[in-house]
XYZ file of C-alpha atoms in Angstrom:
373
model
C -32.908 -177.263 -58.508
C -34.528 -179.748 -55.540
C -33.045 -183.023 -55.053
C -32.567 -185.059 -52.127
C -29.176 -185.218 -50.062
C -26.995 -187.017 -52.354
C -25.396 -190.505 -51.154
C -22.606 -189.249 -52.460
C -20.479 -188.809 -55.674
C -21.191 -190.727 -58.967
C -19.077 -190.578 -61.924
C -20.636 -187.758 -62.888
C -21.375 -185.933 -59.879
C -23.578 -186.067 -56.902
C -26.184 -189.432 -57.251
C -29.277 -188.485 -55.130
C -30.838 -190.888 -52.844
C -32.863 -194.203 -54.234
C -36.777 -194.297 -54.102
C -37.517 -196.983 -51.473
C -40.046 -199.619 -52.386
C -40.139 -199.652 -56.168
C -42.210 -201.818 -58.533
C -42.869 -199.934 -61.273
C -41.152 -197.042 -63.533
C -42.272 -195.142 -65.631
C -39.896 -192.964 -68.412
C -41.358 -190.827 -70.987
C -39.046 -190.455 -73.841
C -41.524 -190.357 -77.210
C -39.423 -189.419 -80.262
C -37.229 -190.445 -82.776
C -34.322 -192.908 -83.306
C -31.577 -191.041 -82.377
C -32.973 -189.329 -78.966
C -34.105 -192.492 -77.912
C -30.055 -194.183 -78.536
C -29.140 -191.071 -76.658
C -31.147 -192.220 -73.138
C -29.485 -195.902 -73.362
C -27.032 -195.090 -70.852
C -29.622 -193.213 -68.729
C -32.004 -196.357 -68.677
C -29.094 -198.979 -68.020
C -27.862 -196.867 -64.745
C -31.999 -197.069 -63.539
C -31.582 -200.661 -64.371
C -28.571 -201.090 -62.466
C -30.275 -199.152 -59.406
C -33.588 -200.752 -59.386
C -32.649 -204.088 -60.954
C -35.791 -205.541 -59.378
C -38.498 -202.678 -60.769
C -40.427 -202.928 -64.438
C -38.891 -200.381 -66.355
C -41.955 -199.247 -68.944
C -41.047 -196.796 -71.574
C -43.818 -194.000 -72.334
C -42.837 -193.883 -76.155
C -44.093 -193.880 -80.012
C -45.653 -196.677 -81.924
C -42.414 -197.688 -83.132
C -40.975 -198.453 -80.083
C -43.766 -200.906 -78.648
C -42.518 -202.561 -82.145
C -38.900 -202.572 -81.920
C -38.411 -203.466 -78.099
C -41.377 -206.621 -78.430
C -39.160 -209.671 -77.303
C -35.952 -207.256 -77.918
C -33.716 -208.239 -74.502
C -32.620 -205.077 -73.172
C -33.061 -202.146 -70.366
C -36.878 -201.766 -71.370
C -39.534 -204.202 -70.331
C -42.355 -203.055 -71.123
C -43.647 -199.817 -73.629
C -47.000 -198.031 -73.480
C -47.745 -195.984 -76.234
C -47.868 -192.440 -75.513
C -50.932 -190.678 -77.322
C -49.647 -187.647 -79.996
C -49.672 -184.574 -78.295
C -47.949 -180.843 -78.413
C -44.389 -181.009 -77.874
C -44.944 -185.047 -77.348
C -45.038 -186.604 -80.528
C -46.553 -186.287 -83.926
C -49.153 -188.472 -85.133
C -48.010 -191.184 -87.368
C -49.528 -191.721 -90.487
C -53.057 -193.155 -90.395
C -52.579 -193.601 -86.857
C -56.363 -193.064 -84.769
C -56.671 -190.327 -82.575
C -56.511 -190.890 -79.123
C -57.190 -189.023 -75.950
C -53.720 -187.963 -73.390
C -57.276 -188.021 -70.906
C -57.583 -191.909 -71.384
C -54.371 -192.378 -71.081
C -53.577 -190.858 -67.953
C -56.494 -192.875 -66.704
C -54.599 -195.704 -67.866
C -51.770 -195.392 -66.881
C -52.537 -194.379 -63.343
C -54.006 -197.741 -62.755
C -49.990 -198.953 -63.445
C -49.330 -197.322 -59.946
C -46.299 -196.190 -60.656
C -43.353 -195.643 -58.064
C -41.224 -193.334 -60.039
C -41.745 -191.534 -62.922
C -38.975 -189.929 -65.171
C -38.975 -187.061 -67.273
C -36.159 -187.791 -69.824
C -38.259 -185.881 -72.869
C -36.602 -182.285 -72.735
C -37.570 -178.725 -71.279
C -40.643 -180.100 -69.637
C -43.241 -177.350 -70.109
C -45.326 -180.451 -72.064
C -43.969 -183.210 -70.820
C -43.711 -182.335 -67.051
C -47.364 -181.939 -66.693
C -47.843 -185.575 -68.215
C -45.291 -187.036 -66.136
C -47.043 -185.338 -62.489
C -50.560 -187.178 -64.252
C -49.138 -190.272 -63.673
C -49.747 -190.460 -60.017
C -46.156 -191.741 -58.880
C -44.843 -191.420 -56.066
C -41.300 -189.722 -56.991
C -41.673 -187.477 -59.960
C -38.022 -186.790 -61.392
C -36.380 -185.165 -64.597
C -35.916 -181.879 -66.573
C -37.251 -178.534 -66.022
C -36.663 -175.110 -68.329
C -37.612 -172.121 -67.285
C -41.312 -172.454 -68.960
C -41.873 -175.557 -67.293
C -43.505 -176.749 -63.869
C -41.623 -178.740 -61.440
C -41.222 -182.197 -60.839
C -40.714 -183.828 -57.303
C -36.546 -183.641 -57.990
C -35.580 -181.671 -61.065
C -32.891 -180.554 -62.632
C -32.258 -177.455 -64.987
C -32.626 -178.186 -68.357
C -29.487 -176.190 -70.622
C -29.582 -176.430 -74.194
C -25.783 -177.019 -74.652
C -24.843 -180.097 -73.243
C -24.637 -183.499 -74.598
C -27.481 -185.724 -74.262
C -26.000 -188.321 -73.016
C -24.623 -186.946 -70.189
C -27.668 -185.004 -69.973
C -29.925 -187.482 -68.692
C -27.782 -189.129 -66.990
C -27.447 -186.568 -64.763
C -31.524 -186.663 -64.747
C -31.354 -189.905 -63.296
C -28.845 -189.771 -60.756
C -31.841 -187.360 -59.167
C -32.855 -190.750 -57.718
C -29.840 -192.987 -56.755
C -29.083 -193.868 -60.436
C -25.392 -193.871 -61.280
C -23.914 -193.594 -64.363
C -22.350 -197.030 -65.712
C -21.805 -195.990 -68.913
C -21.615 -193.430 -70.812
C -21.983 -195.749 -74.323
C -24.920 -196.408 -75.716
C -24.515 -200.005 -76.871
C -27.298 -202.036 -78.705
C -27.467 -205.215 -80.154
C -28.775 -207.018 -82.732
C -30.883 -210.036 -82.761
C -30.343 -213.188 -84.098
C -33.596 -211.740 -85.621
C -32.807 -208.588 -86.407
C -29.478 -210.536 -88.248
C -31.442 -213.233 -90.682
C -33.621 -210.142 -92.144
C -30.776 -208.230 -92.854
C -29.247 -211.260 -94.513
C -31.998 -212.293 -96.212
C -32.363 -208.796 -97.711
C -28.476 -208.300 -98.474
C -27.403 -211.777 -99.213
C -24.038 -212.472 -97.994
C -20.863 -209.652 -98.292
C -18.454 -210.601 -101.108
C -16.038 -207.709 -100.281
C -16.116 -205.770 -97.028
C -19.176 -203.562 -96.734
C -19.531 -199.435 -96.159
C -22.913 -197.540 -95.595
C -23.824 -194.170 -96.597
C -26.858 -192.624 -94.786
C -27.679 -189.039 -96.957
C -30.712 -188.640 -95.466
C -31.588 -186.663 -92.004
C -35.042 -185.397 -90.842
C -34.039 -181.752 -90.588
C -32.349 -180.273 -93.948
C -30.331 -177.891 -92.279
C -28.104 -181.226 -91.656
C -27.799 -182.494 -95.139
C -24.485 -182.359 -96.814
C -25.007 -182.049 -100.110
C -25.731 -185.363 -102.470
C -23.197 -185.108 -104.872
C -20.763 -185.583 -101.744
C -21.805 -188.884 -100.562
C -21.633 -190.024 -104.200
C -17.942 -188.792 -104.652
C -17.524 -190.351 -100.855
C -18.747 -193.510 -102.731
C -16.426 -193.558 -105.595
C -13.511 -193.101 -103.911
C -14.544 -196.374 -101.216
C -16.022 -198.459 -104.135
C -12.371 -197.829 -105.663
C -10.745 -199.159 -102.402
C -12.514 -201.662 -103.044
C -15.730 -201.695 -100.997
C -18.999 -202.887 -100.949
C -21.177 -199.674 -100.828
C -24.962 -199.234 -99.620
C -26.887 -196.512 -99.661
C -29.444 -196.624 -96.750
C -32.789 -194.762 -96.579
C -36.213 -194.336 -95.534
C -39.112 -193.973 -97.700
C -39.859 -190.317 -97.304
C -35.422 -190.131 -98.299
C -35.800 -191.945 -101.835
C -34.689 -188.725 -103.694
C -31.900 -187.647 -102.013
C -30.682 -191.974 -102.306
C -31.563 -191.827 -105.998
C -29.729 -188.582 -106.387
C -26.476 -190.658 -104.482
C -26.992 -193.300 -106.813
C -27.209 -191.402 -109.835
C -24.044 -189.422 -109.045
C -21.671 -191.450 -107.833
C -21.200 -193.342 -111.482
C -19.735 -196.823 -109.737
C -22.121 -199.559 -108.803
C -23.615 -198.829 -105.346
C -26.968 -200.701 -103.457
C -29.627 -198.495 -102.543
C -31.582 -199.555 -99.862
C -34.494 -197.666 -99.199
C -37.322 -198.961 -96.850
C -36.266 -202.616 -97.278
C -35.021 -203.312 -93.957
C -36.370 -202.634 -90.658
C -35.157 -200.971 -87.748
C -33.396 -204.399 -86.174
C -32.491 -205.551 -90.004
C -30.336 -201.830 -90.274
C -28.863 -202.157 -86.723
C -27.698 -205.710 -88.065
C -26.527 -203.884 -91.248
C -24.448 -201.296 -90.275
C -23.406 -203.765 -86.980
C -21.608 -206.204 -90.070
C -20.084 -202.760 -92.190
C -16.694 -202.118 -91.586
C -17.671 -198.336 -91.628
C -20.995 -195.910 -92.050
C -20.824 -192.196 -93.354
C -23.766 -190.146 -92.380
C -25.185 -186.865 -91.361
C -26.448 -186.505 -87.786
C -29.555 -188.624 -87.679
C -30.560 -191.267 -86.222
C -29.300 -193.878 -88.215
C -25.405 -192.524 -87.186
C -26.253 -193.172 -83.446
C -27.616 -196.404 -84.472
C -24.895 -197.377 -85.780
C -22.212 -195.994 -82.983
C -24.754 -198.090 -80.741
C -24.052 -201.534 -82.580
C -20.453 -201.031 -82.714
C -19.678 -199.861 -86.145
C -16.981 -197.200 -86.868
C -18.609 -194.053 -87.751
C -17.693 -190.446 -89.635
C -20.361 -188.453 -88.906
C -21.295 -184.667 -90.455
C -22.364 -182.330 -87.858
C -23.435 -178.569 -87.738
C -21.546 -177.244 -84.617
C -24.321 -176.858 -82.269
C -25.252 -180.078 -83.113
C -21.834 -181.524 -82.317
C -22.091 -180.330 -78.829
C -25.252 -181.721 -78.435
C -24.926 -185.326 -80.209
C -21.260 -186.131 -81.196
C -19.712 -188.781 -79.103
C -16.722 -187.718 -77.287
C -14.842 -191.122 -78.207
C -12.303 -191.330 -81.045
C -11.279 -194.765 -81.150
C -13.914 -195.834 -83.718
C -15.769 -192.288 -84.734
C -14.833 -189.333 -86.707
C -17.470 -186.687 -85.823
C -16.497 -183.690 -88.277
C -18.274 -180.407 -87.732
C -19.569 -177.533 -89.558
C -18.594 -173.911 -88.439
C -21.278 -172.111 -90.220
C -23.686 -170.295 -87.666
C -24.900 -167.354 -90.279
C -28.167 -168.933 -92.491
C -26.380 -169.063 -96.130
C -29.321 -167.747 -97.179
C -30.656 -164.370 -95.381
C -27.432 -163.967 -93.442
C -29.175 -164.302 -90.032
C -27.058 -165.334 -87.038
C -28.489 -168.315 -85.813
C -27.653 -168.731 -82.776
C -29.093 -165.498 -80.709
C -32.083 -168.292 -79.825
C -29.901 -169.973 -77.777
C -27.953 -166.728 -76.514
C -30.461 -163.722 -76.652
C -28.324 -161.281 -75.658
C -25.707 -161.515 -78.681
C -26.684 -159.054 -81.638
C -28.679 -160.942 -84.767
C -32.059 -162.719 -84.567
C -32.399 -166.152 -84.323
C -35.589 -166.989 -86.145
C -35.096 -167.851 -89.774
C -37.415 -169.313 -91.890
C -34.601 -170.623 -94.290
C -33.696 -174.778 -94.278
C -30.641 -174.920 -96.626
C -28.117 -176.901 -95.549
C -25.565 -176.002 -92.940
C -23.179 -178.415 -92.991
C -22.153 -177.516 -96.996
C -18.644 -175.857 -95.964
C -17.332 -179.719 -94.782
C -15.439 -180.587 -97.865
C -15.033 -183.985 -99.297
C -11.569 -184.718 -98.867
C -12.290 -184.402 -95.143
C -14.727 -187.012 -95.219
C -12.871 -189.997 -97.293
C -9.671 -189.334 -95.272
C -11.549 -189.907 -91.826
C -13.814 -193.179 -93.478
C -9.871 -194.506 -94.692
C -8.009 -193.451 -91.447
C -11.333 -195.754 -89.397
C -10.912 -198.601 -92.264
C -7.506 -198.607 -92.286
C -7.500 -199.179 -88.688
């Protein structure tokens, strides 16, 4: 690891020295919704260091959507082109060349430049393109380094993370929340989708990009009987691409529940799950969402995801966590990836669920225990 002598200890540790002189940062962070809530934190202690500096987020199409006229720790975002280990394309999207953008991007003249994307062996090289001054962030073993780096370790929450990433440069940590809040925007959508709550309102969120995380259907829809009897309002949130694992909710639960699939936007569901008195989900992005915007939260995790993701706070969240590490399928152990030298291979080719071993009764007495309080 190179940093520079530290001014001295942070919250979390030694906080490097600040980058004199700065105008302009840039912080490449391109993925989804839930990696993105996870760097909140991290971009609110850069704020808080260089409150004076543009703070431009190297992202995904959807972020130059959500964060246009959204008040928070990003000012500007320019729209990282899809690349290996970047980002995917999205659908219909034109191809553009990571050439250009550099170009681009360059002319910017960036001060510092932070690598909050992972390992580093593909983002690292786009970050030292930029032509900033200070280059500062992640590195694995497979990547090249960056002006102040720090070892990149798959087991350790994200939060904390990179906000250790930051402090490379004189950024404390003033949080360790990632907060978010809705517009008055982001509010009138999501009313003028849901209408106004008659009883108090729960969300279910079945979906999550990766299978492996998906507690079984017919579990949210017995988690949805058993609230609709308490006497809740229940939604069923998804995206497009998760209609038939919400229709399979819907159809199994056998109590009157609202799907809503693709008919609110990313503000409209922070405003959402911000007015529910609870949300039940597997890890994905729409859980850290809604942690961000204050709503109470039991959360399904597979254990290595836990470590990774889960917040550490209690008050409001019920993280509950899968112990299954052997792929239910082949047998495999799947963790020798992450720890080489342990017997067992970690490369399976399987995606059945994980998280199938977190029984029911588990789940409604956390979401009652939250609502209760």
């Amino acid at each position: 690891m190179t940093a520079p002598s530290p001014l001295g200890p942070g919250p979390l540790g030694p906080v490097g020295e600040r980058v004199p002189d700065v105008e302009r940062i840039a912080v490449l962070r391109a993925n989804a919704l839930g990696d993105f809530i996870f760097i909140l934190p991290a971009l609110e202690a850069v704020r808080a260091a260089y409150p004076a500096a543009e703070i431009m987020l190297l992202g995904a199409p959807w972020h130059a959507k959500f964060w246009r006229d959204r008040p928070g720790p990003v000012d500007r975002v320019l729209v990282v082109p899809p690349a290996p280990g970047i980002r995917v394309p999205d659908p219909g999207e034109p191809e553009s060349s990571l050439a250009d953008f550099l170009a681009a991007a360059r002319a910017e003249r960036f001060d510092l430049a932070l690598q909050l994307h992972g390992g580093g062996a593909n983002s690292n090289p786009i970050v030292a393109g930029l032509g900033a001054r200070v280059t500062a962030g992640l590195r694995a073993e497979d990547a090249p380094p960056l002006d102040r780096w720090l070892r990149y370790v798959y087991y350790q929450h994200e939060v904390i993370r990179y906000l250790e990433a930051v402090a490379l440069v004189g950024a404390a940590a003033t949080t360790i929340t990632p907060a978010l809040d809705p517009t008055d925007t982001d509010r009138a959508e999501a009313r003028a989708v849901l209408g106004p709550a008659e009883r108090p309102r729960v969300a279910l969120h079945p979906g999550a990009t990766d299978s492996r995380r998906r507690w079984p259907a017919e579990r949210f829809a017995a988690v949805a009987r058993a609230l609709a009897g308490d006497g809740y309002e229940v939604l069923v949130t998804g995206t497009p691409v998760e209609q038939e694992v919400v229709d399979e909710v819907v159809a199994a639960a056998g109590v009157p529940v609202r799907p809503q699939v693709g008919t609110l936007g990313l503000g409209a569901l922070a405003a959402c799950y911000a007015d529910c008195a609870l949300v039940v989900s597997n890890d994905s992005g729409p859980l850290h969402l809604a942690g961000a915007v204050g709503a109470p939260t039991v959360g399904i995790y597979w254990i290595g995801n836990m470590i990774n993701g889960a917040t550490p706070l209690r008050g409001r969240h019920r993280p509950i966590a899968s112990w299954t590490t052997h792929c239910p399928v082949c047998g495999v152990d799947c963790t020798p990836g992450i720890y080489p030298h342990r017997p067992g291979d970690g490369d399976c080719p399987h995606r059945d669920s994980f998280v199938t071993d977190v029984p029911v009764v588990e789940v409604v007495e956390a979401a009652r225990e939250l609502l209760a309080g």
